[in-house]
Structures are given as C-alpha cells and as structure tokens.
Amino acid sequence: MSSDGLESADGPGSGGRESEGDGAGSETASDLAAQVEMLVEENRRLREETVRAHQASYRRTALGMFAVGALAALAAVAFPDSRNVLFALGGTGLFAGVMTYYLTAERFVAAETGERVYAALAATGAELVAELGLQDDRVYVPGRTTDEEVADVRLFVPNRSEFAVPDAESLDSLFVVTERGRERGVALTPTGGGLYRAFESAMVEEAATHPADLGAQLADALVEGFELAESARADADPDGRRVTVEVSGAVYGPVDRFDHPVASLFGVGMAAALDAPVSLDVTPAENGPADYFVTCEWDDVEPTDEDAESAGGERE
C-alpha cells in the first residue's frame, strides 16, 4: 500500500478522534457548569434552612413565654389571693412572648465569618507595624471624625519607645509625621469605634463617666449585647487610673492580636468617656477562669513637662 493510501486511511481516523475529543471537552465543561449551579443552589438552600432553624428556635421560645403568661393569667382567676402576682407574671410572659416573636432576627452571621474578616485586619495591622518598625504600644486618643457611626477616637501606634501623644489635628492623618520625633507613628480608625457608638445608642441613660462604672457597663455590653465573649469582668484600680478586664471565650479568637474588637471596645470607651489618651495592654492569663487580661491606663501616656522642654531637641 502506498504512502498516499496510509495518509488517506489515517486522515479520516484522526479527524474522527479530534471530533470525538472536542465533544468530550464540551460535555465535560457542561457537566462542570451543571455541578457548579447545583452547588450554588444547595448552598443557598442550606443558608435558608439555617435562618429558618434560628427563627424556629426564637419562635419556640416565644410560644413558651406565651404559655407561661396564659397559665399565670388562668391561675390568677383560680387563686384570688395571689391574683396580683400572677397577673403581673402573666403580663410579663405575654409581653416577652410578643417581643421575642416579632423581633426575631432576619439574618444571622456566623461567628466564623466575622473571625475571618477580622483576621485579615489583624494580619494587615501586624504587617504595618513590622514594616514600619513601630512599637507594641497601643494608645486610644480622643480625636475627631466626620463619621457619625464611629466614636471620635483614634488608635495611635508610636514609632518610638519614648513617645508623646500628638494632638487631634495630627491624628487625622494615617501617617503621623510632626516636627517632634516622639509624636511620630500611625493613627488608625479602631475596630471598637463603631461598637462603642452602638453601645451608646443602646443605653437607656448616658454612658457612665466613672471608670469603674463604665468598665462594668462595657463588660455587660460585650457579653450580653454584642455577644463577643462568654464572660467579662472589669475591676478598677483604687487610684482611678487603671481598669483591668478579665475576658473569657472571645468569639474572634486571641484577644492579643492587633486592635482586637474586644480590647478595642474598652480602649475606645475609656478614651471617649474620660476625654484622655488611654494606653491599652493585652496579656494572656496563665491560669484561672480568664483567658486574657485587658488593661487600660491613662496616666503614663500624657505628654510631660519634660516633653515640652525638650521639644526643640526632638525635631528631625
């Protein structure tokens, strides 16, 4: 058989295999697209079921409160001697049931989602500190902001171990570069800024200005309001210059990471209420019920007379 015959015999066969390969490729792409669409739909269905499960839990609680209220009201009719107490209990149960039923959240965000979002911020902050050679000090300073949803407090990270707190105008910039070398560093919007504003909005009365009372209020808000920790207890130093908070079961992982929401809430809150710079330090607990100690101080970060006198020698 001639070479022409071999070529003509191979040609159709080769063309047939190529066509078959193209068909298999398009079929594979079609199958993958169908699987992706199926997974997207399944993911949506699972999210909806999770929301329904949470809502069902709230509504079962509401029905239980309705039942308690109704039983108390019926018992008030049967037992006249205890009527006042039973009617009060019945009214409380019915009211709580109505509030629980109609105020059920429509959307739930998993704690893991929030943790991943914050982890990116913590990594960025740590990289910024390492890249610029900044100190480990974290100072929450009363400043100014145009965002009404955020407290007027900035997080200052100094460039020098012996530092001075810059003024509010200098803190408006991300990179704080003043004529005084000891005031240089970076100023950021803290994660606790929005949390503290939400805390203020939720308060029936104004937030306390005394450190001990404010620490107790913030600890309650951290656990009961924001649900960012399992427990928190604040202790104020007798001289009124320090508040230490014992924190356990933080939702967003280790509290000693950069500007952690738990620690930041206390730093922002103290700085805003006291209208003074607040130095914040977070240390892991070696033993005992607490996981971390969050310490707020506002006596060692204020500029001293020595700073003012040496200002001329600090210029760079």
GROMACS .gro file of C-alpha atoms in nm:
model
  316
    1MET     CA    1   0.000   0.000   0.000
    2SER     CA    2   0.135   0.341  -0.091
    3SER     CA    3   0.212   0.619   0.148
    4ASP     CA    4  -0.081   0.810  -0.001
    5GLY     CA    5  -0.307   0.528   0.099
    6LEU     CA    6  -0.174   0.536   0.457
    7GLU     CA    7  -0.225   0.909   0.478
    8SER     CA    8  -0.577   0.882   0.341
    9ALA     CA    9  -0.653   0.600   0.583
   10ASP     CA   10  -0.518   0.791   0.882
   11GLY     CA   11  -0.682   1.116   0.788
   12PRO     CA   12  -1.044   1.024   0.850
   13GLY     CA   13  -0.948   0.832   1.159
   14SER     CA   14  -0.760   1.128   1.301
   15GLY     CA   15  -1.040   1.366   1.216
   16GLY     CA   16  -1.285   1.137   1.385
   17ARG     CA   17  -1.077   1.125   1.704
   18GLU     CA   18  -1.041   1.505   1.714
   19SER     CA   19  -1.414   1.549   1.675
   20GLU     CA   20  -1.469   1.295   1.946
   21GLY     CA   21  -1.222   1.479   2.174
   22ASP     CA   22  -1.393   1.813   2.114
   23GLY     CA   23  -1.727   1.661   2.200
   24ALA     CA   24  -1.588   1.515   2.523
   25GLY     CA   25  -1.440   1.853   2.619
   26SER     CA   26  -1.764   2.040   2.567
   27GLU     CA   27  -1.952   1.769   2.752
   28THR     CA   28  -1.710   1.798   3.047
   29ALA     CA   29  -1.750   2.177   3.060
   30SER     CA   30  -2.126   2.137   3.051
   31ASP     CA   31  -2.112   1.887   3.337
   32LEU     CA   32  -1.893   2.118   3.546
   33ALA     CA   33  -2.127   2.411   3.487
   34ALA     CA   34  -2.421   2.196   3.594
   35GLN     CA   35  -2.237   2.086   3.909
   36VAL     CA   36  -2.146   2.446   3.997
   37GLU     CA   37  -2.505   2.553   3.951
   38MET     CA   38  -2.620   2.264   4.168
   39LEU     CA   39  -2.370   2.355   4.442
   40VAL     CA   40  -2.476   2.720   4.436
   41GLU     CA   41  -2.838   2.619   4.472
   42GLU     CA   42  -2.754   2.377   4.753
   43ASN     CA   43  -2.556   2.647   4.934
   44ARG     CA   44  -2.849   2.887   4.907
   45ARG     CA   45  -3.086   2.620   5.037
   46LEU     CA   46  -2.862   2.544   5.334
   47ARG     CA   47  -2.840   2.915   5.424
   48GLU     CA   48  -3.217   2.945   5.414
   49GLU     CA   49  -3.256   2.636   5.631
   50THR     CA   50  -3.008   2.777   5.883
   51VAL     CA   51  -3.204   3.102   5.905
   52ARG     CA   52  -3.531   2.910   5.943
   53ALA     CA   53  -3.377   2.695   6.218
   54HIS     CA   54  -3.268   3.004   6.412
   55GLN     CA   55  -3.607   3.167   6.365
   56ALA     CA   56  -3.785   2.849   6.472
   57SER     CA   57  -3.577   2.841   6.790
   58TYR     CA   58  -3.673   3.201   6.873
   59ARG     CA   59  -4.038   3.133   6.799
   60ARG     CA   60  -4.046   2.823   7.017
   61THR     CA   61  -3.911   3.039   7.297
   62ALA     CA   62  -4.185   3.294   7.224
   63LEU     CA   63  -4.454   3.025   7.236
   64GLY     CA   64  -4.316   2.903   7.568
   65MET     CA   65  -4.342   3.255   7.708
   66PHE     CA   66  -4.699   3.281   7.575
   67ALA     CA   67  -4.784   2.955   7.751
   68VAL     CA   68  -4.634   3.071   8.081
   69GLY     CA   69  -4.820   3.401   8.055
   70ALA     CA   70  -5.150   3.230   7.975
   71LEU     CA   71  -5.115   2.979   8.259
   72ALA     CA   72  -5.032   3.258   8.503
   73ALA     CA   73  -5.340   3.453   8.392
   74LEU     CA   74  -5.565   3.147   8.434
   75ALA     CA   75  -5.411   3.076   8.773
   76ALA     CA   76  -5.488   3.434   8.878
   77VAL     CA   77  -5.857   3.361   8.823
   78ALA     CA   78  -5.839   3.037   9.021
   79PHE     CA   79  -5.633   3.176   9.311
   80PRO     CA   80  -5.767   3.520   9.409
   81ASP     CA   81  -5.524   3.556   9.700
   82SER     CA   82  -5.226   3.562   9.461
   83ARG     CA   83  -5.404   3.744   9.183
   84ASN     CA   84  -5.176   4.050   9.169
   85VAL     CA   85  -4.857   3.850   9.147
   86LEU     CA   86  -4.998   3.604   8.894
   87PHE     CA   87  -5.144   3.876   8.674
   88ALA     CA   88  -4.807   4.053   8.676
   89LEU     CA   89  -4.632   3.729   8.582
   90GLY     CA   90  -4.887   3.662   8.310
   91GLY     CA   91  -4.850   4.009   8.163
   92THR     CA   92  -4.472   3.979   8.165
   93GLY     CA   93  -4.482   3.642   7.991
   94LEU     CA   94  -4.722   3.759   7.721
   95PHE     CA   95  -4.527   4.078   7.658
   96ALA     CA   96  -4.195   3.891   7.638
   97GLY     CA   97  -4.352   3.639   7.401
   98VAL     CA   98  -4.474   3.912   7.167
   99MET     CA   99  -4.138   4.088   7.166
  100THR     CA  100  -3.944   3.766   7.106
  101TYR     CA  101  -4.173   3.658   6.823
  102TYR     CA  102  -4.179   3.982   6.628
  103LEU     CA  103  -3.819   4.090   6.691
  104THR     CA  104  -3.667   3.768   6.562
  105ALA     CA  105  -3.359   3.848   6.353
  106GLU     CA  106  -3.399   3.802   5.978
  107ARG     CA  107  -3.030   3.746   5.911
  108PHE     CA  108  -2.765   3.560   6.108
  109VAL     CA  109  -2.391   3.596   6.051
  110ALA     CA  110  -2.178   3.302   6.161
  111ALA     CA  111  -1.904   3.377   6.412
  112GLU     CA  112  -1.652   3.214   6.178
  113THR     CA  113  -1.737   3.472   5.911
  114GLY     CA  114  -1.666   3.761   6.145
  115GLU     CA  115  -1.347   3.594   6.266
  116ARG     CA  116  -1.217   3.562   5.909
  117VAL     CA  117  -1.297   3.925   5.834
  118TYR     CA  118  -1.117   4.042   6.148
  119ALA     CA  119  -0.823   3.805   6.084
  120ALA     CA  120  -0.747   3.994   5.763
  121LEU     CA  121  -0.745   4.325   5.953
  122ALA     CA  122  -0.524   4.181   6.228
  123ALA     CA  123  -0.275   4.050   5.972
  124THR     CA  124  -0.266   4.386   5.793
  125GLY     CA  125  -0.208   4.571   6.120
  126ALA     CA  126   0.071   4.335   6.224
  127GLU     CA  127   0.239   4.372   5.884
  128LEU     CA  128   0.212   4.751   5.905
  129VAL     CA  129   0.375   4.755   6.249
  130ALA     CA  130   0.656   4.524   6.137
  131GLU     CA  131   0.720   4.704   5.809
  132LEU     CA  132   0.743   5.049   5.969
  133GLY     CA  133   0.927   4.931   6.279
  134LEU     CA  134   0.655   5.060   6.513
  135GLN     CA  135   0.629   4.988   6.885
  136ASP     CA  136   0.399   4.748   7.067
  137ASP     CA  137   0.223   5.037   7.243
  138ARG     CA  138  -0.146   5.092   7.161
  139VAL     CA  139  -0.288   5.429   7.262
  140TYR     CA  140  -0.652   5.524   7.208
  141VAL     CA  141  -0.670   5.901   7.177
  142PRO     CA  142  -0.976   6.130   7.161
  143GLY     CA  143  -0.978   6.275   6.811
  144ARG     CA  144  -1.231   6.382   6.556
  145THR     CA  145  -1.420   6.211   6.277
  146THR     CA  146  -1.686   6.301   6.023
  147ASP     CA  147  -1.849   5.958   6.050
  148GLU     CA  148  -2.137   5.973   6.297
  149GLU     CA  149  -2.137   5.593   6.324
  150VAL     CA  150  -1.787   5.588   6.474
  151ALA     CA  151  -1.667   5.728   6.807
  152ASP     CA  152  -1.429   6.025   6.799
  153VAL     CA  153  -1.127   5.818   6.896
  154ARG     CA  154  -0.813   5.723   6.703
  155LEU     CA  155  -0.570   5.437   6.761
  156PHE     CA  156  -0.215   5.573   6.779
  157VAL     CA  157   0.079   5.336   6.733
  158PRO     CA  158   0.404   5.523   6.810
  159ASN     CA  159   0.730   5.496   6.625
  160ARG     CA  160   0.948   5.535   6.934
  161SER     CA  161   0.952   5.362   7.269
  162GLU     CA  162   0.977   5.704   7.436
  163PHE     CA  163   0.682   5.874   7.272
  164ALA     CA  164   0.445   6.165   7.319
  165VAL     CA  165   0.081   6.170   7.217
  166PRO     CA  166   0.016   6.402   6.919
  167ASP     CA  167  -0.274   6.645   6.903
  168ALA     CA  168  -0.610   6.570   6.741
  169GLU     CA  169  -0.523   6.751   6.419
  170SER     CA  170  -0.210   6.542   6.365
  171LEU     CA  171  -0.409   6.224   6.428
  172ASP     CA  172  -0.630   6.297   6.127
  173SER     CA  173  -0.358   6.152   5.903
  174LEU     CA  174  -0.273   5.785   5.871
  175PHE     CA  175   0.100   5.858   5.896
  176VAL     CA  176   0.164   6.098   6.183
  177VAL     CA  177   0.474   6.295   6.087
  178THR     CA  178   0.515   6.600   6.308
  179GLU     CA  179   0.815   6.820   6.381
  180ARG     CA  180   0.858   6.638   6.711
  181GLY     CA  181   1.010   6.295   6.658
  182ARG     CA  182   0.844   6.150   6.967
  183GLU     CA  183   0.499   6.216   6.823
  184ARG     CA  184   0.553   6.017   6.505
  185GLY     CA  185   0.370   5.695   6.424
  186VAL     CA  186   0.045   5.590   6.260
  187ALA     CA  187  -0.316   5.673   6.351
  188LEU     CA  188  -0.599   5.437   6.259
  189THR     CA  189  -0.973   5.409   6.300
  190PRO     CA  190  -1.014   5.146   6.575
  191THR     CA  191  -1.245   4.849   6.540
  192GLY     CA  192  -1.411   4.948   6.867
  193GLY     CA  193  -1.521   5.287   6.731
  194GLY     CA  194  -1.842   5.160   6.577
  195LEU     CA  195  -1.905   4.920   6.865
  196TYR     CA  196  -1.884   5.198   7.121
  197ARG     CA  197  -2.123   5.416   6.920
  198ALA     CA  198  -2.368   5.124   6.909
  199PHE     CA  199  -2.319   5.081   7.285
  200GLU     CA  200  -2.409   5.446   7.342
  201SER     CA  201  -2.719   5.417   7.123
  202ALA     CA  202  -2.841   5.110   7.311
  203MET     CA  203  -2.805   5.272   7.654
  204VAL     CA  204  -3.128   5.391   7.814
  205GLU     CA  205  -2.926   5.652   8.004
  206GLU     CA  206  -2.595   5.811   7.913
  207ALA     CA  207  -2.281   5.602   7.943
  208ALA     CA  208  -2.103   5.631   8.276
  209THR     CA  209  -1.803   5.860   8.308
  210HIS     CA  210  -1.654   5.696   8.618
  211PRO     CA  211  -1.400   5.431   8.508
  212ALA     CA  212  -1.532   5.155   8.737
  213ASP     CA  213  -1.895   5.205   8.631
  214LEU     CA  214  -1.805   5.239   8.264
  215GLY     CA  215  -1.592   4.924   8.275
  216ALA     CA  216  -1.886   4.729   8.420
  217GLN     CA  217  -2.121   4.866   8.153
  218LEU     CA  218  -1.883   4.780   7.870
  219ALA     CA  219  -1.828   4.429   8.011
  220ASP     CA  220  -2.204   4.369   8.018
  221ALA     CA  221  -2.242   4.504   7.664
  222LEU     CA  222  -1.956   4.286   7.541
  223VAL     CA  223  -2.124   3.968   7.669
  224GLU     CA  224  -2.497   4.039   7.666
  225GLY     CA  225  -2.526   4.294   7.386
  226PHE     CA  226  -2.260   4.219   7.127
  227GLU     CA  227  -2.204   3.856   7.232
  228LEU     CA  228  -1.833   3.887   7.155
  229ALA     CA  229  -1.724   3.690   7.462
  230GLU     CA  230  -1.863   3.432   7.700
  231SER     CA  231  -1.774   3.631   8.010
  232ALA     CA  232  -1.608   3.959   8.105
  233ARG     CA  233  -1.547   4.121   8.442
  234ALA     CA  234  -1.396   4.465   8.498
  235ASP     CA  235  -1.200   4.572   8.806
  236ALA     CA  236  -1.096   4.933   8.863
  237ASP     CA  237  -0.777   5.031   9.043
  238PRO     CA  238  -0.844   5.226   9.366
  239ASP     CA  239  -0.650   5.530   9.242
  240GLY     CA  240  -0.883   5.555   8.943
  241ARG     CA  241  -0.608   5.539   8.680
  242ARG     CA  242  -0.645   5.177   8.565
  243VAL     CA  243  -0.917   4.932   8.468
  244THR     CA  244  -0.843   4.563   8.410
  245VAL     CA  245  -1.093   4.337   8.237
  246GLU     CA  246  -1.088   3.958   8.261
  247VAL     CA  247  -1.214   3.813   7.932
  248SER     CA  248  -1.303   3.450   7.855
  249GLY     CA  249  -1.433   3.282   7.542
  250ALA     CA  250  -1.373   3.560   7.290
  251VAL     CA  251  -1.564   3.486   6.969
  252TYR     CA  252  -1.299   3.632   6.738
  253GLY     CA  253  -1.006   3.432   6.864
  254PRO     CA  254  -0.695   3.553   7.054
  255VAL     CA  255  -0.758   3.894   7.209
  256ASP     CA  256  -0.389   3.995   7.197
  257ARG     CA  257  -0.395   4.042   6.820
  258PHE     CA  258  -0.383   4.386   6.659
  259ASP     CA  259  -0.678   4.606   6.765
  260HIS     CA  260  -0.899   4.310   6.860
  261PRO     CA  261  -1.267   4.421   6.883
  262VAL     CA  262  -1.294   4.308   7.246
  263ALA     CA  263  -0.991   4.507   7.363
  264SER     CA  264  -1.063   4.795   7.126
  265LEU     CA  265  -1.410   4.845   7.271
  266PHE     CA  266  -1.261   4.912   7.615
  267GLY     CA  267  -0.983   5.132   7.481
  268VAL     CA  268  -1.223   5.343   7.277
  269GLY     CA  269  -1.483   5.357   7.553
  270MET     CA  270  -1.240   5.475   7.820
  271ALA     CA  271  -1.079   5.733   7.590
  272ALA     CA  272  -1.416   5.873   7.481
  273ALA     CA  273  -1.569   5.887   7.828
  274LEU     CA  274  -1.262   6.024   8.005
  275ASP     CA  275  -1.156   6.251   7.718
  276ALA     CA  276  -0.796   6.142   7.770
  277PRO     CA  277  -0.543   5.917   7.593
  278VAL     CA  278  -0.572   5.558   7.711
  279SER     CA  279  -0.288   5.310   7.688
  280LEU     CA  280  -0.408   4.952   7.635
  281ASP     CA  281  -0.225   4.627   7.701
  282VAL     CA  282  -0.349   4.270   7.650
  283THR     CA  283  -0.183   3.974   7.821
  284PRO     CA  284  -0.279   3.605   7.817
  285ALA     CA  285  -0.386   3.459   8.152
  286GLU     CA  286  -0.155   3.183   8.269
  287ASN     CA  287  -0.418   3.015   8.485
  288GLY     CA  288  -0.761   3.073   8.628
  289PRO     CA  289  -1.100   3.120   8.465
  290ALA     CA  290  -0.996   3.415   8.244
  291ASP     CA  291  -0.830   3.374   7.904
  292TYR     CA  292  -0.694   3.729   7.872
  293PHE     CA  293  -0.645   4.043   8.078
  294VAL     CA  294  -0.720   4.373   7.904
  295THR     CA  295  -0.563   4.664   8.095
  296CYS     CA  296  -0.649   5.028   8.027
  297GLU     CA  297  -0.429   5.302   8.177
  298TRP     CA  298  -0.444   5.676   8.129
  299ASP     CA  299  -0.166   5.819   8.343
  300ASP     CA  300   0.153   5.715   8.162
  301VAL     CA  301   0.068   5.830   7.811
  302GLU     CA  302   0.006   6.200   7.864
  303PRO     CA  303   0.279   6.442   7.749
  304THR     CA  304   0.500   6.555   8.036
  305ASP     CA  305   0.668   6.889   8.111
  306GLU     CA  306   0.996   6.728   8.010
  307ASP     CA  307   0.850   6.657   7.668
  308ALA     CA  308   0.758   7.023   7.624
  309GLU     CA  309   1.100   7.143   7.738
  310SER     CA  310   1.284   6.902   7.509
  311ALA     CA  311   1.066   6.973   7.206
  312GLY     CA  312   1.339   7.177   7.042
  313GLY     CA  313   1.587   6.890   7.067
  314GLU     CA  314   1.341   6.638   6.928
  315ARG     CA  315   1.295   6.800   6.587
  316GLU     CA  316   1.413   6.597   6.290
   0.00000   0.00000   0.00000
